[in-house]
Tab-separated table of C-alpha atoms and ligand atoms in Angstrom:
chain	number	residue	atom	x	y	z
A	1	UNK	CA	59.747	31.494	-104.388
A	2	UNK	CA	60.220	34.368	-106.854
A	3	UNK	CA	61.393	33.124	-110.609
A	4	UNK	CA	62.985	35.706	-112.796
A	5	UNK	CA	63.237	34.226	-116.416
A	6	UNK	CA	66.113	35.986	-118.195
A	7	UNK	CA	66.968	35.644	-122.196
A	8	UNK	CA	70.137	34.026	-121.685
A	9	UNK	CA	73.510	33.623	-119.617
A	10	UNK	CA	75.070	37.359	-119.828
A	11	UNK	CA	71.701	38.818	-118.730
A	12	UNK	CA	70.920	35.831	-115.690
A	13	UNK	CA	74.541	37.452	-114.685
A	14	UNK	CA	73.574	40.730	-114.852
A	15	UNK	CA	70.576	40.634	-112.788
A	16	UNK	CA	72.615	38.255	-110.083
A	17	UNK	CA	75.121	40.434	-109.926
A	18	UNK	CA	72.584	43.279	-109.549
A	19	UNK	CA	71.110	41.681	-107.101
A	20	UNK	CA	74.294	40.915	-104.583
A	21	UNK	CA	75.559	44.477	-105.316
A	22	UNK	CA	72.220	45.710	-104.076
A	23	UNK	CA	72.923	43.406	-100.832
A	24	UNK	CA	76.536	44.377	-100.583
A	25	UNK	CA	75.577	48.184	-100.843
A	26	UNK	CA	72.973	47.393	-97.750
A	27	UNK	CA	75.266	45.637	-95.555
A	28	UNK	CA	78.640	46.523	-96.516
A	29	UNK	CA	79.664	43.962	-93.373
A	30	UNK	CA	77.693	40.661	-94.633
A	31	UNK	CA	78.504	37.189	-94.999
A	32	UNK	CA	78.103	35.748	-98.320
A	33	UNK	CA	78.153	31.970	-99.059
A	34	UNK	CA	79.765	31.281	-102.922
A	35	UNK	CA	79.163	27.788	-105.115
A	36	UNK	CA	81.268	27.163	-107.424
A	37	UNK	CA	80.523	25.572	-111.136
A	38	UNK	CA	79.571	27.117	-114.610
A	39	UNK	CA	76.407	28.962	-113.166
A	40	UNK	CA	77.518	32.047	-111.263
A	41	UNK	CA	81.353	32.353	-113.501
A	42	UNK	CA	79.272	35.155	-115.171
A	43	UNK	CA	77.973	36.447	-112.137
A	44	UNK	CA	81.222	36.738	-110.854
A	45	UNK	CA	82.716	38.196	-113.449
A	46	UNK	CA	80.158	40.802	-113.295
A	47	UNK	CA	80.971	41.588	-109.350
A	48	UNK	CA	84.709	41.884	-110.706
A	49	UNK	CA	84.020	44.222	-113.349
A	50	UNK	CA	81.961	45.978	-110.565
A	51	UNK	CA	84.764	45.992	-108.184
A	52	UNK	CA	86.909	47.525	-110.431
A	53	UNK	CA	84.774	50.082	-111.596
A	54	UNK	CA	84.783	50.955	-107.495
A	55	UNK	CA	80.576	50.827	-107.351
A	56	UNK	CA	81.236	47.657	-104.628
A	57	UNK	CA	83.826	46.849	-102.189
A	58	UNK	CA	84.244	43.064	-100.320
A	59	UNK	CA	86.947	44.746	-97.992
A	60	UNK	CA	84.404	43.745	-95.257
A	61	UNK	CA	82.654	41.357	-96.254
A	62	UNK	CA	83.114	37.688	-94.671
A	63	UNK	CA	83.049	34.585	-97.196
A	64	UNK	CA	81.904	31.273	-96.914
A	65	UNK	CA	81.837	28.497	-99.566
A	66	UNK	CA	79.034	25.556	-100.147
A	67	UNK	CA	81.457	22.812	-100.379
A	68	UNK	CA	84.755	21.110	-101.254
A	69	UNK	CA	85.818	17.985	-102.866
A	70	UNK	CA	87.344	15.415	-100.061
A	71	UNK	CA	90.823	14.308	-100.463
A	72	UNK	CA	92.332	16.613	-102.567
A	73	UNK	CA	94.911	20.161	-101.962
A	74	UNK	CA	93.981	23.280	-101.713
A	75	UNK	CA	96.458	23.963	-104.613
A	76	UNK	CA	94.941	21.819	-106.735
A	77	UNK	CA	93.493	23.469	-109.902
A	78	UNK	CA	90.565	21.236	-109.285
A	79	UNK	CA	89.721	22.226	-105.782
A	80	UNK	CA	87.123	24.200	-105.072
A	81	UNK	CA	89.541	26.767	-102.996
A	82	UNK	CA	91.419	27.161	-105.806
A	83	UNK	CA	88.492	28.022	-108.047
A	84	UNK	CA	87.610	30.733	-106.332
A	85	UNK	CA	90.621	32.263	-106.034
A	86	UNK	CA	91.068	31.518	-109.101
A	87	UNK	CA	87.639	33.272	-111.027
A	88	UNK	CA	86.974	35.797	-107.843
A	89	UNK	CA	88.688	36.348	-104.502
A	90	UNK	CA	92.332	36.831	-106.507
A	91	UNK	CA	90.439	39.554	-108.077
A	92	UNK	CA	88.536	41.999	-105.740
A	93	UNK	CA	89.663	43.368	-102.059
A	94	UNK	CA	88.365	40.754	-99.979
A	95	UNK	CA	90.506	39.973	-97.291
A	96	UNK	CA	92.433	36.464	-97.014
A	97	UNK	CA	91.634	36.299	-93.413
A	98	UNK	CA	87.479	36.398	-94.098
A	99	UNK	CA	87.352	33.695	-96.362
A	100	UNK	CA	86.492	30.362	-95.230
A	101	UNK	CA	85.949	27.098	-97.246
A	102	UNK	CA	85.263	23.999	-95.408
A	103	UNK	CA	88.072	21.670	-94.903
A	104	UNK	CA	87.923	18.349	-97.223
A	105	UNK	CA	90.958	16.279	-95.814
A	106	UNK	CA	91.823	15.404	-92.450
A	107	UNK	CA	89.186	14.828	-89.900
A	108	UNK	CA	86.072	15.410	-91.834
A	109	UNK	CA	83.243	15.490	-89.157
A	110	UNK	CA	85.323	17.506	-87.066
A	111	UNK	CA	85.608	20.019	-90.084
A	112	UNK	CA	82.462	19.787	-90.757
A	113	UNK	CA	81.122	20.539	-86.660
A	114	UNK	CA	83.786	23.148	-86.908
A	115	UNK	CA	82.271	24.547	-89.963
A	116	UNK	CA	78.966	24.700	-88.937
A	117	UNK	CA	80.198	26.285	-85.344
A	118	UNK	CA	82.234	29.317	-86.996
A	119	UNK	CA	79.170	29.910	-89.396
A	120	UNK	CA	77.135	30.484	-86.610
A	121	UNK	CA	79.911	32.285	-84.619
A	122	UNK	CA	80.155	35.098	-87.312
A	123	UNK	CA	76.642	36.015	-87.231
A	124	UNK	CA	74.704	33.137	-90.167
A	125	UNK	CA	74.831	33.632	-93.560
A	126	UNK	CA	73.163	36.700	-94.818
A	127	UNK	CA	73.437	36.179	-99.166
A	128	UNK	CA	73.850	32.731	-100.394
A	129	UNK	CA	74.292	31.752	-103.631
A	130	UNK	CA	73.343	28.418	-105.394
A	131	UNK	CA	73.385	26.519	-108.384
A	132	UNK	CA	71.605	23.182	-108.917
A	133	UNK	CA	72.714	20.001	-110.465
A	134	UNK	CA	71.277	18.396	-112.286
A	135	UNK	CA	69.647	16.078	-110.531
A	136	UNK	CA	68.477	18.491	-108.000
A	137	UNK	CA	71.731	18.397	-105.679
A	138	UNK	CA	72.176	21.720	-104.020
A	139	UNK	CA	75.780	22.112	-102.801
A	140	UNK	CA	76.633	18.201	-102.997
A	141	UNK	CA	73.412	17.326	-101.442
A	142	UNK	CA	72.701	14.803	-103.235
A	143	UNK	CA	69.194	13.155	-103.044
A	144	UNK	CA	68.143	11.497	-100.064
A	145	UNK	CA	69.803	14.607	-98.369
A	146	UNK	CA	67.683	15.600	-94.987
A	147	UNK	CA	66.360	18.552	-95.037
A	148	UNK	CA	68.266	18.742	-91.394
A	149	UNK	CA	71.881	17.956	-92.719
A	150	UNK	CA	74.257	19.924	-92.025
A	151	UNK	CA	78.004	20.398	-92.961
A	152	UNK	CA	79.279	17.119	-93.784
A	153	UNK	CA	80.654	14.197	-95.988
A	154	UNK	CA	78.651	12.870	-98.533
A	155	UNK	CA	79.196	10.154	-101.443
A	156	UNK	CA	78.587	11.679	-104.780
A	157	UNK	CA	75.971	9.824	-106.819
A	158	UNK	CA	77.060	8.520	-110.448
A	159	UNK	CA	75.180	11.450	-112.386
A	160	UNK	CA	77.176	14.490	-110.221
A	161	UNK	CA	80.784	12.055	-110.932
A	162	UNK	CA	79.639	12.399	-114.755
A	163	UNK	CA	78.669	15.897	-114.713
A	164	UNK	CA	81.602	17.276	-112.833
A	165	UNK	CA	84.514	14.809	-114.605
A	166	UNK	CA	84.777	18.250	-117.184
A	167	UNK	CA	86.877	19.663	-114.746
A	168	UNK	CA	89.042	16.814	-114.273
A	169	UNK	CA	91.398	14.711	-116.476
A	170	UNK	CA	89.853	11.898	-116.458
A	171	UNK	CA	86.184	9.998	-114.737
A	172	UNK	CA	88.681	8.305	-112.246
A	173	UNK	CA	90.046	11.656	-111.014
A	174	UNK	CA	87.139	12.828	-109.789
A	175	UNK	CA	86.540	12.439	-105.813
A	176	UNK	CA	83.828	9.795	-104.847
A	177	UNK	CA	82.803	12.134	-101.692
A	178	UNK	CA	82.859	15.719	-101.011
A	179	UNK	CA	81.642	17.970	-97.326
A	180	UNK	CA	78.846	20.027	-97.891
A	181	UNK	CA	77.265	22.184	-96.165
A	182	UNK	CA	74.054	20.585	-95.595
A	183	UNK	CA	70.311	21.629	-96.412
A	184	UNK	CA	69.447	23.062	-92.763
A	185	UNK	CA	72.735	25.324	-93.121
A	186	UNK	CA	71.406	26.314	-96.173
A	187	UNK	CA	68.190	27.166	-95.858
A	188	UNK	CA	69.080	29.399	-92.483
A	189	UNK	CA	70.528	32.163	-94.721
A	190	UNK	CA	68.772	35.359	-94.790
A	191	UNK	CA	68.042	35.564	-98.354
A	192	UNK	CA	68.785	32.362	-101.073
A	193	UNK	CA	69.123	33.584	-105.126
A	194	UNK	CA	69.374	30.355	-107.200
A	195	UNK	CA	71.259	30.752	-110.923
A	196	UNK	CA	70.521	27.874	-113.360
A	197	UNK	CA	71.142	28.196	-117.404
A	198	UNK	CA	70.766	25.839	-119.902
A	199	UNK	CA	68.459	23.300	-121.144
A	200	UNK	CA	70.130	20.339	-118.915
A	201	UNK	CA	68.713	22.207	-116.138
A	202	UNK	CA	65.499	22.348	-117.137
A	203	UNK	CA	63.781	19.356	-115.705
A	204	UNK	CA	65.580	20.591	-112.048
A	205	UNK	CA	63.980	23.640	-112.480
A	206	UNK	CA	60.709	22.159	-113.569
A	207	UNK	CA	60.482	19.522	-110.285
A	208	UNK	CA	61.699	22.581	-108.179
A	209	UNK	CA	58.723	24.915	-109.380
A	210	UNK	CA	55.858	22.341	-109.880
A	211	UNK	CA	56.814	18.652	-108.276
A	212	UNK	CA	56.301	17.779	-104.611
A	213	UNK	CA	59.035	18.898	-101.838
A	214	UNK	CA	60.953	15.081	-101.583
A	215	UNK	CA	64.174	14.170	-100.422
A	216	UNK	CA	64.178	13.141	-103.701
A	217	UNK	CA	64.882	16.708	-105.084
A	218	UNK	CA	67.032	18.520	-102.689
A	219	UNK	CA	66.171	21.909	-104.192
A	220	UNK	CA	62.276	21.335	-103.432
A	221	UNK	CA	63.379	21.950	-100.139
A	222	UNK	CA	63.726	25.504	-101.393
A	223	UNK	CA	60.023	26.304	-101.195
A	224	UNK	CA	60.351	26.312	-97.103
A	225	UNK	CA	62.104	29.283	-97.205
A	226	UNK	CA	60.538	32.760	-97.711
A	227	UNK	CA	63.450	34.878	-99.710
A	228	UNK	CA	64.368	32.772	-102.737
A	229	UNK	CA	64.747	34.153	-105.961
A	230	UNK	CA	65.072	31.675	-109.089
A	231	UNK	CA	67.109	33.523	-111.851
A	232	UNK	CA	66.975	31.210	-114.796
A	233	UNK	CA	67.258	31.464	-118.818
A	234	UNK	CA	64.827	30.625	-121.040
A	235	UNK	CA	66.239	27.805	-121.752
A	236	UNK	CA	66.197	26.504	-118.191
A	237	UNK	CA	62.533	27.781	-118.281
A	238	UNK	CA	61.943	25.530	-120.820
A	239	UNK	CA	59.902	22.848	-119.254
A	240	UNK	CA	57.663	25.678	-117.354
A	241	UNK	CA	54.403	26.036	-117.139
A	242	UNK	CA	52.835	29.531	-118.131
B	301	LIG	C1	78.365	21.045	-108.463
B	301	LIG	C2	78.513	21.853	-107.167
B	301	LIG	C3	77.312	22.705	-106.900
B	301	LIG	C4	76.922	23.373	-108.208
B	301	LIG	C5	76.365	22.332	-109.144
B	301	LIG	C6	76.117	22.833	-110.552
B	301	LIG	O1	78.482	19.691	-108.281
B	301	LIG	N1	78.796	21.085	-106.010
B	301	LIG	O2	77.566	23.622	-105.872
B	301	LIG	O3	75.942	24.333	-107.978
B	301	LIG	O4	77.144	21.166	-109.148
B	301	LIG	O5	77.294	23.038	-111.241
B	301	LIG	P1	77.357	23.868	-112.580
B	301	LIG	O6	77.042	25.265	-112.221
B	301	LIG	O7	78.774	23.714	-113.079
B	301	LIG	O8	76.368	23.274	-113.502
């Protein structure tokens, strides 16, 4: 696992967004997996402001998201499709037809099998991009996550309901489950970059880095793969050791 320790936020988002243009430039055809949340808004902004400035294009590139909430629209400002639009593909050239978020209402297995089938179908996921909750979750696997899930269902523990009711009106609004892609999906991807800021990260971090690989963290799972990069501020560092 390679760790780069930034000062703060802006420069984490630099060198993210450094890194995926470097990708993009490579492979001007690959298939990039998004998370939502705080952590890569920066980052994203970044590829944007990139776009713009014409030094990347996402005409040809094929998204894929991490997960949804289940249960509610795709119109609503709290979905995770809507985010996206919302802070990146309303923004750059991607087009409509190459982004895919999995499904959170109707049949959910089903949408998750199908997931998982059209993943493989477009050739894997070359660039995925993470954040980590703060209990470890990766996507919404939650602890006690396999490490060979794939796309599907999953309750939302008490501490994700908490952190997450920000983007909600109220606690009650928030979903009680969500489909995620699961840790197996995951950790096929070519290449894994992880973005985590802020102290409430910290201890994440720290049982990523230095505690055992458990179920009990989903993100230890992380240190199976051989192309992960860590880009963290200091004060997600914080807990390091030297
Ligand atoms: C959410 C999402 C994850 C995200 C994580 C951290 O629950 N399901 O994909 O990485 O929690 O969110 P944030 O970046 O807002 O701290």
């Amino acid at each position: 696992m390679k760790l780069i320790i930034e000062k703060n936020e802006d420069s984490v988002a630099q060198v993210a967004a450094d890194i995926i243009k470097k990708e993009i430039l490579n492979n001007k055809k690959m298939n990039i997996c998004f998370a939502t949340g705080n952590s890569p808004l920066k980052t994203y902004n970044n590829l944007i402001k990139m776009y713009e400035n014409k030094e990347i294009s996402f005409k040809n590139i094929t998204s894929f998201n991490l997960d949804e909430y289940v249960g509610i629209s795709k119109e609503n400002p709290c979905s995770y499709h809507y985010f996206m639009h919302q802070n990146l593909f309303n923004k750059i050239d991607i087009n409509p037809k190459n982004i895919n978020l999995p499904n959170g209402n109707g049949d959910i297995k089903k949408n998750g099998q199908e997931y998982e089938k059209l993943i493989v179908q477009k050739g894997g996921i070359d660039l995925m991009i993470l954040g980590i909750g703060v209990n470890g979750h990766i996507a919404f696997n939650e602890p006690g996550s396999k490490l060979e899930s794939r796309t599907r269902e999953i309750e939302l523990t008490e501490s994700t309901i908490e952190a997450n009711k920000i983007y909600f009106k109220n606690k009650d609004e928030v979903p009680k489950t969500a489909i995620s892609m699961g840790l197996a999906t995951i950790l096929e991807a070519k290449k894994i970059i992880l973005i985590a800021t802020g102290q409430s990260k910290s201890q994440a971090i720290f049982n990523t880095i230095h505690g055992e690989i458990t179920e009990k963290n989903p993100a230890s799972f992380l240190n199976k793969h051989n192309d992960v990069t860590l880009i963290i501020d200091e004060k997600a560092a914080k807990l390091l050791k030297n």
